[in-house]
Amino acid sequence: MALSGIQIYKLLPQTNCKDCGFPTCLAFAMKLAAKQAELSACPHVSEASKAQLAESAAPPIRLVSLKSNGFEVKAGNEVVLFRHEKTFYHRPGLFVKISDDQPVETIRQLAAAVEAYSTNYVGIDLNLDGFVLLSVSGDADCFAGSLAAVRSVSHKPVILSAASPAVLEAGLKALDGERALIHAANAENWEVLASLAKDYSAALAVQGSSLDELADLTEKIKGKGVEDLVLDPVADSMADWLALSTQIRRLALKKNFRALGYPLISFADNAEEAVQGITKYAGFIVLPEFAPETAYPLLVLRENIYTDPQKPIQVQPGLYEINNPTAESPVLVTTNFSITYFSVANEVEGSGLPAWLLVTDAEGMSVLTAWAAGKFDAERIAKAVKAFNVGDKVNQKRLVLPGHVAVLSGELEGELPDWEIRVGPREAVDLPKFLKII
Amino acid sequence: MPVEIPKDKWSGQVRAITIGATAAEGGTRSRTVTVGGEKTLPFLHFEGETPHRPVIALEIRDRKPDDWSALLLDAWGEAVNDPGAWAKAAEATGVDLIQLSLSATLADGSPNTPAAAVAATKAVLGATGLPLIVFGPGQAELDNELLVAVAEATKGERLLLGICEDKNYRTIVATALANGHLVNARTPMDVNLAKQLNILITDMGLPLERVIMDPTTGALGYGIEYGYSVMERLRLAALQGDSMTQLPMLVTPGFEAWKTKEAKVGEGVPPDWGDWLRRSINWETLTAITLIESGANIVVLRHPESVRRVRTAIDELMLVPA
């Protein structure tokens, strides 16, 4: 938990020597509390105070990052329980589980499919994050061979999961220069796994079915010098997982309880459990299998939940084609607030009638809000018509304004003299009817 | 290391509200459904009681819908031509409630009539013993015309009538008051608008025991994050003691999910969208689960497979950890 200026002052030499550049130690302490100064500016502070101050400045949930050639997946550093309080920061990595007891060719194909998977949502490319290689065989060579098959087609980060430390080590050896996650330390094996994590600079997952058990293990492992830990709360139901993840998040954020201040990993048995991981605090989510029709909604949901509530999702401004429009189809105008765009695009699409949809840059605001804020006016609309060469796409130059901004039509006729300005319905739901008669 | 379980203390509680009335209570339902009553955030059983599980309503129409996905029509087959048969088929999936949505027009394209709406409602009530939600077509004037007739013809059934919104709440609340029904108070994804409508409704004399609130949602990918956060905020406000937010919440993930392109369209979509049927059911199911995690008490669904999956998830969420 962050210390106040006064608490920090008590840890400083209190000599007012001015070597830090501030007139007094108290002034310096206040600047430190406000994060406007660095402790290193004080040449006289004791090592003990330094340690204490560093500890207090650490985030309540440690940032753990997995790295491989060209990829990085981060989890942790979250600051709220509910997204509306600020935002959730690090999208939980979605990792696909691969068992090592399958033919190498099967593994290679699955890894290639995961590697290749990409989908587009409101102009954002969404991808899966990596693999969990699970030792079912219990055989180190088989594990390493499976890992080589994955690495032959993908360089995305991996999580190595095995009961045997020797198997894990075989995997780690093959991942030179990467930062993998090994899974999982428990009451029996934690010492061996901690030294493996240290030797190969890997992150370490800690498994336990109660808070006591988890906290006990993390403290012991931290004592061995391994700090990049991930918690795997073993739950026997969705209710149980929700209880554990909520308790851990609360303890970390509200009590600054360091022993549980780590990101979580969730082994989902199905898409429903993955949804719970996305909404309720998982930092890494393991999917039991790869299927595009499941990956797509989960990636979209993750994008939605991790959107900053202060900054709505925006659609790329531009000219969108709906139902294969021709030179005779009307041009509808709207803003680049994603919900506005979707309402309009959905209705037009559902109508089956062709239209051009001109999405203007209204800084992500809806029609009325943008109009009130001066971000959706005749000038901006005219600019978009020109910027996206809309005039070249149609013979019949008909521009349809949202009904809510009918007031803009006069001014827009002035800006676009060779266009016919029409006023459409106020609500998107009335567009199909409107398109039939236009 | 013994760790103290962090529990929040809440002063408020969501109201428990019962939909439907048995013969002894002045209706004809074979059973009633009670939702709400929770004293904690969704499914935090270690902290407070959740006496009633979230329930699933299945949406049927008064006639074969013109604009539903072919996948849904396939799933229900011949039943879509007869609301009574559809209600029976819906009940067989194990849902808790039926939502009858009245169409704006009759099969021949002429406007729906009060007589037809009443006939469809009676057919459904006759075919199933489950409590019933009746939604108008969503056009304030037509809603009033149809719902008033339905409310009068089903006096005492404790139906949940919707959509009751700022444009038409006076008419819907008045008929609910006169005929012993409940209203579904819908507002567009905003905490304050939800509170305001609940205040207006209670000002007319309808007790809060007969109001369900419908904060509206978007489907996954279509604004679900707004609905999700509004629901979390409404639930937090309820637990903190704000009486005008202490109502169970109904949302319509079936309606929202099945109007998306992802669910509606099977051809000419990107290959990374995967199998059409499984994708559509995922869209509906995962939208519903997300909303249940944020506090929904009633989810209205459309596909039988989504019903099965959502019910299984609710079963798990209601398990009280040992």
Coordinates of C-alpha atoms in Angstrom, one line a residue, chain A residues 81-85 117-122 211-213 215-216 219 236-240 242-244 246-248 250-251 254-255 257 259-260 270-273 275-276 279-280 292-294 296-298 300-301 304-305 307 309 312-313 337-339 342 346-347 349-350, chain B residues 1-8 10 40-47 139 189 219-226 228-229 232-233 236 259-262 264-265 270-276 278-279 282-283 285-286 289-290 293-294 309-310 312-313 316-321:
Chain A
L81 CA -12.3 -5.2 -8.4
F82 CA -14.9 -3.7 -10.8
R83 CA -14.1 -2.4 -14.2
H84 CA -16.2 0.7 -13.7
E85 CA -14.0 1.9 -10.8
Y117 CA -5.7 -18.0 -35.8
S118 CA -6.5 -14.4 -36.1
T119 CA -9.8 -12.6 -36.2
N120 CA -10.9 -9.0 -36.6
Y121 CA -13.2 -7.1 -34.3
V122 CA -14.0 -3.5 -35.0
L211 CA -6.0 -19.4 0.6
D212 CA -3.9 -20.7 3.5
E213 CA -2.2 -23.3 1.3
A215 CA -0.2 -18.1 0.9
D216 CA 2.0 -20.6 2.7
E219 CA 6.0 -17.2 1.1
D236 CA -14.3 -27.9 -7.7
S237 CA -17.0 -25.7 -9.2
M238 CA -17.6 -22.3 -10.8
A239 CA -18.9 -21.0 -7.5
D240 CA -15.7 -22.2 -5.8
L242 CA -15.3 -17.3 -8.1
A243 CA -15.0 -17.3 -4.3
L244 CA -11.3 -18.0 -4.4
T246 CA -12.6 -12.7 -5.5
Q247 CA -11.0 -13.4 -2.1
I248 CA -7.5 -13.2 -3.5
R250 CA -9.8 -8.4 -2.4
L251 CA -6.9 -9.4 -0.1
K254 CA -7.8 -3.9 -0.1
K255 CA -5.4 -5.5 2.5
F257 CA -1.7 -8.9 1.4
A259 CA 1.4 -13.5 -0.1
L260 CA -1.5 -13.5 -2.5
N270 CA -15.3 -25.2 -21.2
A271 CA -16.1 -21.8 -22.6
E272 CA -18.4 -20.9 -19.7
E273 CA -15.5 -21.2 -17.2
V275 CA -16.0 -16.4 -19.4
Q276 CA -15.7 -16.5 -15.7
T279 CA -14.8 -11.4 -16.1
K280 CA -13.5 -12.4 -12.7
P292 CA -12.5 -21.0 -33.9
E293 CA -16.2 -20.7 -33.0
T294 CA -15.2 -20.6 -29.3
Y296 CA -13.8 -15.8 -31.4
P297 CA -16.4 -15.0 -28.8
L298 CA -13.9 -15.3 -26.0
V300 CA -14.3 -10.5 -28.3
L301 CA -15.5 -10.7 -24.7
N304 CA -15.1 -5.8 -24.2
I305 CA -14.4 -6.4 -20.5
T307 CA -12.0 -1.8 -22.6
P309 CA -14.8 2.4 -19.6
P312 CA -15.3 3.6 -25.6
I313 CA -14.3 1.2 -28.4
F337 CA -18.7 5.1 -31.6
S338 CA -18.7 1.3 -31.9
I339 CA -22.2 0.8 -30.5
F342 CA -23.0 -1.7 -34.8
N346 CA -26.7 -4.5 -38.1
E347 CA -30.0 -2.9 -39.1
E349 CA -27.4 -5.7 -42.9
G350 CA -30.6 -7.3 -41.6
Chain B
M1 CA -0.5 -19.6 7.0
P2 CA -4.0 -18.9 8.2
V3 CA -5.6 -16.2 6.0
E4 CA -8.7 -14.3 7.1
I5 CA -11.4 -14.5 4.4
P6 CA -12.2 -10.9 3.3
K7 CA -16.0 -10.4 3.6
D8 CA -17.8 -7.2 2.8
W10 CA -23.7 -5.1 3.1
T40 CA -24.3 -10.4 -1.5
L41 CA -22.7 -10.0 -5.0
P42 CA -23.5 -12.8 -7.4
F43 CA -22.7 -16.2 -6.0
L44 CA -20.3 -15.1 -3.2
H45 CA -21.8 -17.8 -0.9
F46 CA -19.0 -17.3 1.7
E47 CA -20.3 -13.8 2.3
Q139 CA -43.8 0.0 -30.2
M189 CA -28.2 0.9 -19.8
A219 CA -24.7 -8.9 -27.0
L220 CA -21.1 -10.0 -26.7
G221 CA -19.2 -7.7 -29.0
Y222 CA -22.2 -5.3 -29.3
G223 CA -21.9 -3.3 -26.1
I224 CA -22.1 -6.0 -23.5
E225 CA -19.5 -4.1 -21.4
Y226 CA -22.0 -1.3 -20.8
Y228 CA -22.3 -5.5 -17.6
S229 CA -21.0 -2.6 -15.7
E232 CA -22.6 -4.4 -11.4
R233 CA -23.2 -0.9 -10.3
L236 CA -23.6 -2.7 -5.6
K259 CA -29.8 -10.4 -33.9
T260 CA -26.0 -10.2 -34.4
K261 CA -24.4 -11.1 -37.7
E262 CA -22.4 -13.8 -35.9
K264 CA -27.7 -14.8 -38.0
V265 CA -25.4 -15.3 -40.9
P270 CA -14.8 -15.0 -42.2
P271 CA -13.5 -18.6 -41.7
D272 CA -12.1 -17.6 -38.3
W273 CA -15.7 -17.3 -37.0
G274 CA -15.9 -21.1 -37.1
D275 CA -18.9 -23.4 -37.2
W276 CA -22.2 -21.4 -37.6
R278 CA -21.9 -23.8 -32.5
R279 CA -20.8 -20.1 -32.8
N282 CA -21.8 -19.8 -28.0
W283 CA -22.8 -16.2 -28.7
T285 CA -24.7 -18.8 -24.0
L286 CA -21.6 -16.8 -23.3
I289 CA -23.2 -16.3 -18.5
T290 CA -21.4 -12.9 -18.6
E293 CA -22.0 -13.2 -13.4
S294 CA -22.8 -9.5 -13.2
R309 CA -25.6 -25.0 -21.1
V310 CA -26.7 -21.9 -19.1
T312 CA -25.6 -26.3 -16.1
A313 CA -23.5 -23.2 -15.3
E316 CA -22.4 -24.9 -10.6
L317 CA -22.6 -21.3 -9.6
M318 CA -25.2 -22.1 -6.9
L319 CA -23.1 -24.9 -5.3
V320 CA -22.1 -23.6 -1.9
P321 CA -18.4 -24.4 -1.4

